[in-house]
Structure formats: structure tokens, C-alpha cells
PDB file of C-alpha atoms in Angstrom:
ATOM      1  CA  MET A   1       0.000   0.000   0.000  1.00  0.00           C
ATOM      2  CA  GLN A   2       1.447   3.346  -1.042  1.00  0.00           C
ATOM      3  CA  THR A   3       0.844   6.440   1.045  1.00  0.00           C
ATOM      4  CA  SER A   4       1.822  10.049   0.624  1.00  0.00           C
ATOM      5  CA  ILE A   5       3.419  10.284   4.061  1.00  0.00           C
ATOM      6  CA  PRO A   6       6.493   8.351   5.211  1.00  0.00           C
ATOM      7  CA  ALA A   7       5.928   6.042   8.190  1.00  0.00           C
ATOM      8  CA  VAL A   8       8.289   8.014  10.423  1.00  0.00           C
ATOM      9  CA  ASP A   9       6.329  11.221   9.778  1.00  0.00           C
ATOM     10  CA  PHE A  10       3.016   9.457  10.375  1.00  0.00           C
ATOM     11  CA  PHE A  11       4.066   8.024  13.737  1.00  0.00           C
ATOM     12  CA  ALA A  12       5.706  11.278  14.855  1.00  0.00           C
ATOM     13  CA  ALA A  13       2.502  13.148  14.019  1.00  0.00           C
ATOM     14  CA  LYS A  14       0.414  10.538  15.807  1.00  0.00           C
ATOM     15  CA  LEU A  15       2.464  10.943  18.991  1.00  0.00           C
ATOM     16  CA  THR A  16       2.208  14.718  18.690  1.00  0.00           C
ATOM     17  CA  HIS A  17      -1.559  14.797  18.206  1.00  0.00           C
ATOM     18  CA  GLN A  18      -2.703  11.969  20.485  1.00  0.00           C
ATOM     19  CA  THR A  19      -2.241  11.137  24.141  1.00  0.00           C
ATOM     20  CA  ASP A  20      -3.332   8.177  26.196  1.00  0.00           C
ATOM     21  CA  PRO A  21      -5.130   8.147  29.552  1.00  0.00           C
ATOM     22  CA  ALA A  22      -2.019   7.259  31.593  1.00  0.00           C
ATOM     23  CA  ASP A  23       0.010  10.095  30.045  1.00  0.00           C
ATOM     24  CA  LEU A  24      -2.826  12.587  30.534  1.00  0.00           C
ATOM     25  CA  ALA A  25      -3.219  11.491  34.169  1.00  0.00           C
ATOM     26  CA  ALA A  26       0.548  11.852  34.709  1.00  0.00           C
ATOM     27  CA  ALA A  27       0.555  15.346  33.172  1.00  0.00           C
ATOM     28  CA  ARG A  28      -2.329  16.370  35.401  1.00  0.00           C
ATOM     29  CA  ALA A  29      -0.633  14.934  38.498  1.00  0.00           C
ATOM     30  CA  GLY A  30       2.553  16.781  37.570  1.00  0.00           C
ATOM     31  CA  GLY A  31       0.816  20.132  37.278  1.00  0.00           C
ATOM     32  CA  ALA A  32       1.167  20.361  33.486  1.00  0.00           C
ATOM     33  CA  ALA A  33      -2.473  19.711  32.781  1.00  0.00           C
ATOM     34  CA  PRO A  34      -3.937  20.758  29.453  1.00  0.00           C
ATOM     35  CA  LEU A  35      -7.521  21.878  29.206  1.00  0.00           C
ATOM     36  CA  VAL A  36      -9.564  18.672  28.895  1.00  0.00           C
ATOM     37  CA  LEU A  37     -12.540  19.100  26.580  1.00  0.00           C
ATOM     38  CA  ASP A  38     -15.469  16.660  26.664  1.00  0.00           C
ATOM     39  CA  VAL A  39     -17.371  16.877  23.384  1.00  0.00           C
ATOM     40  CA  ARG A  40     -20.051  14.273  24.184  1.00  0.00           C
ATOM     41  CA  SER A  41     -23.746  15.002  24.604  1.00  0.00           C
ATOM     42  CA  ALA A  42     -25.273  16.295  27.832  1.00  0.00           C
ATOM     43  CA  ALA A  43     -26.415  12.732  28.595  1.00  0.00           C
ATOM     44  CA  GLY A  44     -22.835  11.480  28.268  1.00  0.00           C
ATOM     45  CA  TRP A  45     -21.530  14.293  30.462  1.00  0.00           C
ATOM     46  CA  ASP A  46     -24.128  13.469  33.117  1.00  0.00           C
ATOM     47  CA  GLN A  47     -23.193   9.786  33.039  1.00  0.00           C
ATOM     48  CA  GLY A  48     -19.613  10.619  34.010  1.00  0.00           C
ATOM     49  CA  ARG A  49     -16.628  12.715  32.973  1.00  0.00           C
ATOM     50  CA  ILE A  50     -12.958  13.269  33.579  1.00  0.00           C
ATOM     51  CA  PRO A  51     -12.604  15.494  36.678  1.00  0.00           C
ATOM     52  CA  GLY A  52     -11.948  19.094  35.714  1.00  0.00           C
ATOM     53  CA  ALA A  53     -13.052  18.599  32.106  1.00  0.00           C
ATOM     54  CA  VAL A  54     -14.960  21.334  30.324  1.00  0.00           C
ATOM     55  CA  HIS A  55     -18.138  20.307  28.523  1.00  0.00           C
ATOM     56  CA  LEU A  56     -18.647  21.620  25.012  1.00  0.00           C
ATOM     57  CA  PRO A  57     -20.693  19.277  22.804  1.00  0.00           C
ATOM     58  CA  GLY A  58     -19.163  18.655  19.393  1.00  0.00           C
ATOM     59  CA  ALA A  59     -21.776  20.643  17.467  1.00  0.00           C
ATOM     60  CA  ARG A  60     -20.950  23.713  19.593  1.00  0.00           C
ATOM     61  CA  VAL A  61     -17.149  23.563  19.437  1.00  0.00           C
ATOM     62  CA  ARG A  62     -16.677  26.047  16.577  1.00  0.00           C
ATOM     63  CA  ASP A  63     -18.947  28.690  18.116  1.00  0.00           C
ATOM     64  CA  GLY A  64     -18.115  28.122  21.786  1.00  0.00           C
ATOM     65  CA  ILE A  65     -14.403  27.390  22.097  1.00  0.00           C
ATOM     66  CA  ALA A  66     -13.135  30.992  22.053  1.00  0.00           C
ATOM     67  CA  ALA A  67     -15.071  31.751  25.242  1.00  0.00           C
ATOM     68  CA  VAL A  68     -13.496  28.725  26.922  1.00  0.00           C
ATOM     69  CA  VAL A  69      -9.982  28.881  25.438  1.00  0.00           C
ATOM     70  CA  PRO A  70      -9.083  32.236  23.878  1.00  0.00           C
ATOM     71  CA  ASP A  71      -5.362  31.323  23.605  1.00  0.00           C
ATOM     72  CA  LEU A  72      -4.704  29.515  20.307  1.00  0.00           C
ATOM     73  CA  ASP A  73      -1.482  28.049  21.777  1.00  0.00           C
ATOM     74  CA  ALA A  74      -3.125  26.563  24.884  1.00  0.00           C
ATOM     75  CA  PRO A  75      -2.770  22.788  25.230  1.00  0.00           C
ATOM     76  CA  ILE A  76      -6.121  21.046  24.748  1.00  0.00           C
ATOM     77  CA  VAL A  77      -7.009  17.352  25.000  1.00  0.00           C
ATOM     78  CA  VAL A  78     -10.325  16.427  23.397  1.00  0.00           C
ATOM     79  CA  TYR A  79     -12.314  13.274  24.168  1.00  0.00           C
ATOM     80  CA  CYS A  80     -15.603  11.584  23.391  1.00  0.00           C
ATOM     81  CA  TRP A  81     -16.986   8.139  24.326  1.00  0.00           C
ATOM     82  CA  GLY A  82     -14.355   5.719  23.146  1.00  0.00           C
ATOM     83  CA  PRO A  83     -12.452   4.218  20.244  1.00  0.00           C
ATOM     84  CA  GLY A  84     -15.647   3.678  18.253  1.00  0.00           C
ATOM     85  CA  CYS A  85     -16.556   7.369  18.438  1.00  0.00           C
ATOM     86  CA  ASN A  86     -14.948   9.908  16.132  1.00  0.00           C
ATOM     87  CA  GLY A  87     -16.495  12.963  17.794  1.00  0.00           C
ATOM     88  CA  ALA A  88     -13.158  13.877  19.383  1.00  0.00           C
ATOM     89  CA  THR A  89     -11.425  13.546  16.019  1.00  0.00           C
ATOM     90  CA  ARG A  90     -13.971  15.884  14.434  1.00  0.00           C
ATOM     91  CA  ALA A  91     -13.645  18.388  17.280  1.00  0.00           C
ATOM     92  CA  ALA A  92      -9.829  18.255  17.159  1.00  0.00           C
ATOM     93  CA  LEU A  93      -9.941  18.859  13.407  1.00  0.00           C
ATOM     94  CA  THR A  94     -12.267  21.817  13.949  1.00  0.00           C
ATOM     95  CA  LEU A  95      -9.947  23.290  16.583  1.00  0.00           C
ATOM     96  CA  ALA A  96      -6.860  22.800  14.419  1.00  0.00           C
ATOM     97  CA  SER A  97      -8.613  24.388  11.430  1.00  0.00           C
ATOM     98  CA  MET A  98      -9.449  27.377  13.647  1.00  0.00           C
ATOM     99  CA  GLY A  99      -5.752  27.852  14.447  1.00  0.00           C
ATOM    100  CA  TYR A 100      -5.399  26.013  17.760  1.00  0.00           C
ATOM    101  CA  THR A 101      -1.850  24.684  17.681  1.00  0.00           C
ATOM    102  CA  ARG A 102      -1.615  22.238  20.608  1.00  0.00           C
ATOM    103  CA  VAL A 103      -4.663  19.991  20.217  1.00  0.00           C
ATOM    104  CA  GLN A 104      -4.510  16.305  21.117  1.00  0.00           C
ATOM    105  CA  GLU A 105      -7.094  13.555  20.988  1.00  0.00           C
ATOM    106  CA  LEU A 106      -7.405  11.225  23.979  1.00  0.00           C
ATOM    107  CA  ILE A 107      -6.843   7.676  22.715  1.00  0.00           C
ATOM    108  CA  GLY A 108      -9.822   5.520  23.679  1.00  0.00           C
ATOM    109  CA  GLY A 109     -11.776   8.479  25.052  1.00  0.00           C
ATOM    110  CA  PHE A 110     -13.810   8.232  28.234  1.00  0.00           C
ATOM    111  CA  GLU A 111     -14.015   4.438  27.928  1.00  0.00           C
ATOM    112  CA  TYR A 112     -10.245   3.916  28.188  1.00  0.00           C
ATOM    113  CA  TRP A 113      -9.984   6.509  30.972  1.00  0.00           C
ATOM    114  CA  VAL A 114     -12.510   4.542  33.037  1.00  0.00           C
ATOM    115  CA  ARG A 115     -11.033   1.147  32.122  1.00  0.00           C
ATOM    116  CA  GLU A 116      -7.620   2.258  33.419  1.00  0.00           C
ATOM    117  CA  GLY A 117      -9.220   2.892  36.818  1.00  0.00           C
ATOM    118  CA  LEU A 118      -8.797   6.669  36.718  1.00  0.00           C
ATOM    119  CA  ALA A 119     -11.127   8.988  38.636  1.00  0.00           C
ATOM    120  CA  ILE A 120     -14.411  10.162  37.169  1.00  0.00           C
ATOM    121  CA  THR A 121     -16.949  12.727  38.300  1.00  0.00           C
ATOM    122  CA  THR A 122     -20.747  12.488  38.186  1.00  0.00           C
ATOM    123  CA  GLY A 123     -23.536  14.420  39.859  1.00  0.00           C
ATOM    124  CA  ALA A 124     -23.064  12.071  42.829  1.00  0.00           C
ATOM    125  CA  GLY A 125     -19.402  13.035  43.226  1.00  0.00           C
ATOM    126  CA  ARG A 126     -16.021  11.581  42.436  1.00  0.00           C
ATOM    127  CA  SER A 127     -15.363   7.845  42.076  1.00  0.00           C
ATOM    128  CA  ARG A 128     -13.261   5.298  40.248  1.00  0.00           C
ATOM    129  CA  ARG A 129     -13.749   1.741  39.079  1.00  0.00           C
ATOM    130  CA  ALA A 130     -11.210  -1.006  39.468  1.00  0.00           C
ATOM    131  CA  PRO A 131      -8.898  -1.080  36.450  1.00  0.00           C
ATOM    132  CA  ASP A 132      -9.759  -3.563  33.731  1.00  0.00           C
ATOM    133  CA  ASP A 133      -7.117  -6.299  33.604  1.00  0.00           C
ATOM    134  CA  LEU A 134      -7.129  -6.034  29.808  1.00  0.00           C
ATOM    135  CA  VAL A 135      -5.637  -2.536  30.010  1.00  0.00           C
ATOM    136  CA  ALA A 136      -3.487  -2.691  33.157  1.00  0.00           C
ATOM    137  CA  PRO A 137      -1.094  -5.393  34.369  1.00  0.00           C
ATOM    138  CA  VAL A 138      -2.337  -7.768  37.064  1.00  0.00           C
ATOM    139  CA  ARG A 139      -0.296  -7.793  40.285  1.00  0.00           C
ATOM    140  CA  ALA A 140       1.391 -10.986  41.417  1.00  0.00           C
ATOM    141  CA  ALA A 141       0.690 -12.238  44.942  1.00  0.00           C
ATOM    142  CA  GLY A 142       2.296  -9.897  47.439  1.00  0.00           C
ATOM    143  CA  ALA A 143       3.617  -7.485  44.818  1.00  0.00           C
ATOM    144  CA  ASP A 144       3.889  -3.957  46.252  1.00  0.00           C
ATOM    145  CA  GLY A 145       1.643  -4.918  49.164  1.00  0.00           C
ATOM    146  CA  ALA A 146      -1.474  -5.097  47.025  1.00  0.00           C
ATOM    147  CA  PRO A 147      -3.785  -8.109  46.906  1.00  0.00           C
ATOM    148  CA  ALA A 148      -3.041 -10.679  44.211  1.00  0.00           C
ATOM    149  CA  GLY A 149      -5.137 -10.327  41.082  1.00  0.00           C
ATOM    150  CA  THR A 150      -5.616  -6.574  41.402  1.00  0.00           C
ATOM    151  CA  THR A 151      -4.270  -4.328  38.713  1.00  0.00           C
ATOM    152  CA  ALA A 152      -1.345  -1.986  38.911  1.00  0.00           C
ATOM    153  CA  PRO A 153      -0.758   1.195  36.934  1.00  0.00           C
ATOM    154  CA  VAL A 154       1.630   0.843  34.048  1.00  0.00           C
ATOM    155  CA  PRO A 155       4.899   2.692  34.717  1.00  0.00           C
ATOM    156  CA  ARG A 156       5.794   5.118  31.937  1.00  0.00           C
TER     157      ARG A 156
END
């Protein structure tokens, strides 16, 4: 298959314009948090969201983003439901076409965030689910003092 972009350029661009839940969580913990933009519907927002995220449904991104992020060089991470949803891709494209220079899409969206056991917020408050063992390594018996079979965060 021939493409118009060399593989090295493709993968470099992918790493520049995407981030994963663990890297976003680490950036937030380290004080280098980008603005996190949830572009799902109001129903999705109500069901749960990344703590501190700003809600701006995809259809309102073009008209509403300047009020939320006036700085075109501000770091922004956009997410929607999950890997089967391209709402974040559409919103990121809209932002980039408007001149925003540091836009990233959250790989796996809200689904992967939750599956990695990271905190979420709902109307009932803040919570987290146990990490899914398909996305985080399972601890061996006695490892780091945690019960066997529980999951551990992936070191990066």
C-alpha cells in the first residue's frame, strides 16, 4: 500500500496529536495539565466525565471554544466516548482548522480513561472503578503490598 506520508512522519505526528489516559493522568498529576474538553452530549456528560473537564458538545465547538480557550497556543485534550466514536477527532480537526496549535485527541476516550481505573466525576461526586485487567497489568501475589489479582498502573 502506497501512502503520501512516510511512516516516520506518520508516527511522529500521531504521537504529537494523540495522548493516552495514563500520560494525561501523569501530566495532570505533575501540574502540566492541558484543558480537557469533553465533546459528548449532555447525557454522556451526566453519566460521568474526567474530573476538571470542560463540557462543550461537538456541534458547539466552533462557536463556543473561544469563550473557553481564547489562547490559540493553549494545550487542549479532546475526548468523546471511546475508540468507536470519532467525535473527538472531528472536534480536534475543527480546533486545528481554527488555528489552535496544541490539540490532542485522547486515545480511547472516556471508555479507556474509566477502564484504566482513573477517577471520574458524576452528579453524585467523584469515584473510580477497578482497572480492567485487559488494560493494566495484574499484580502478582504480594507485589507492592497489594492483593493478588488486582491491577497496577503501568509505569511510563
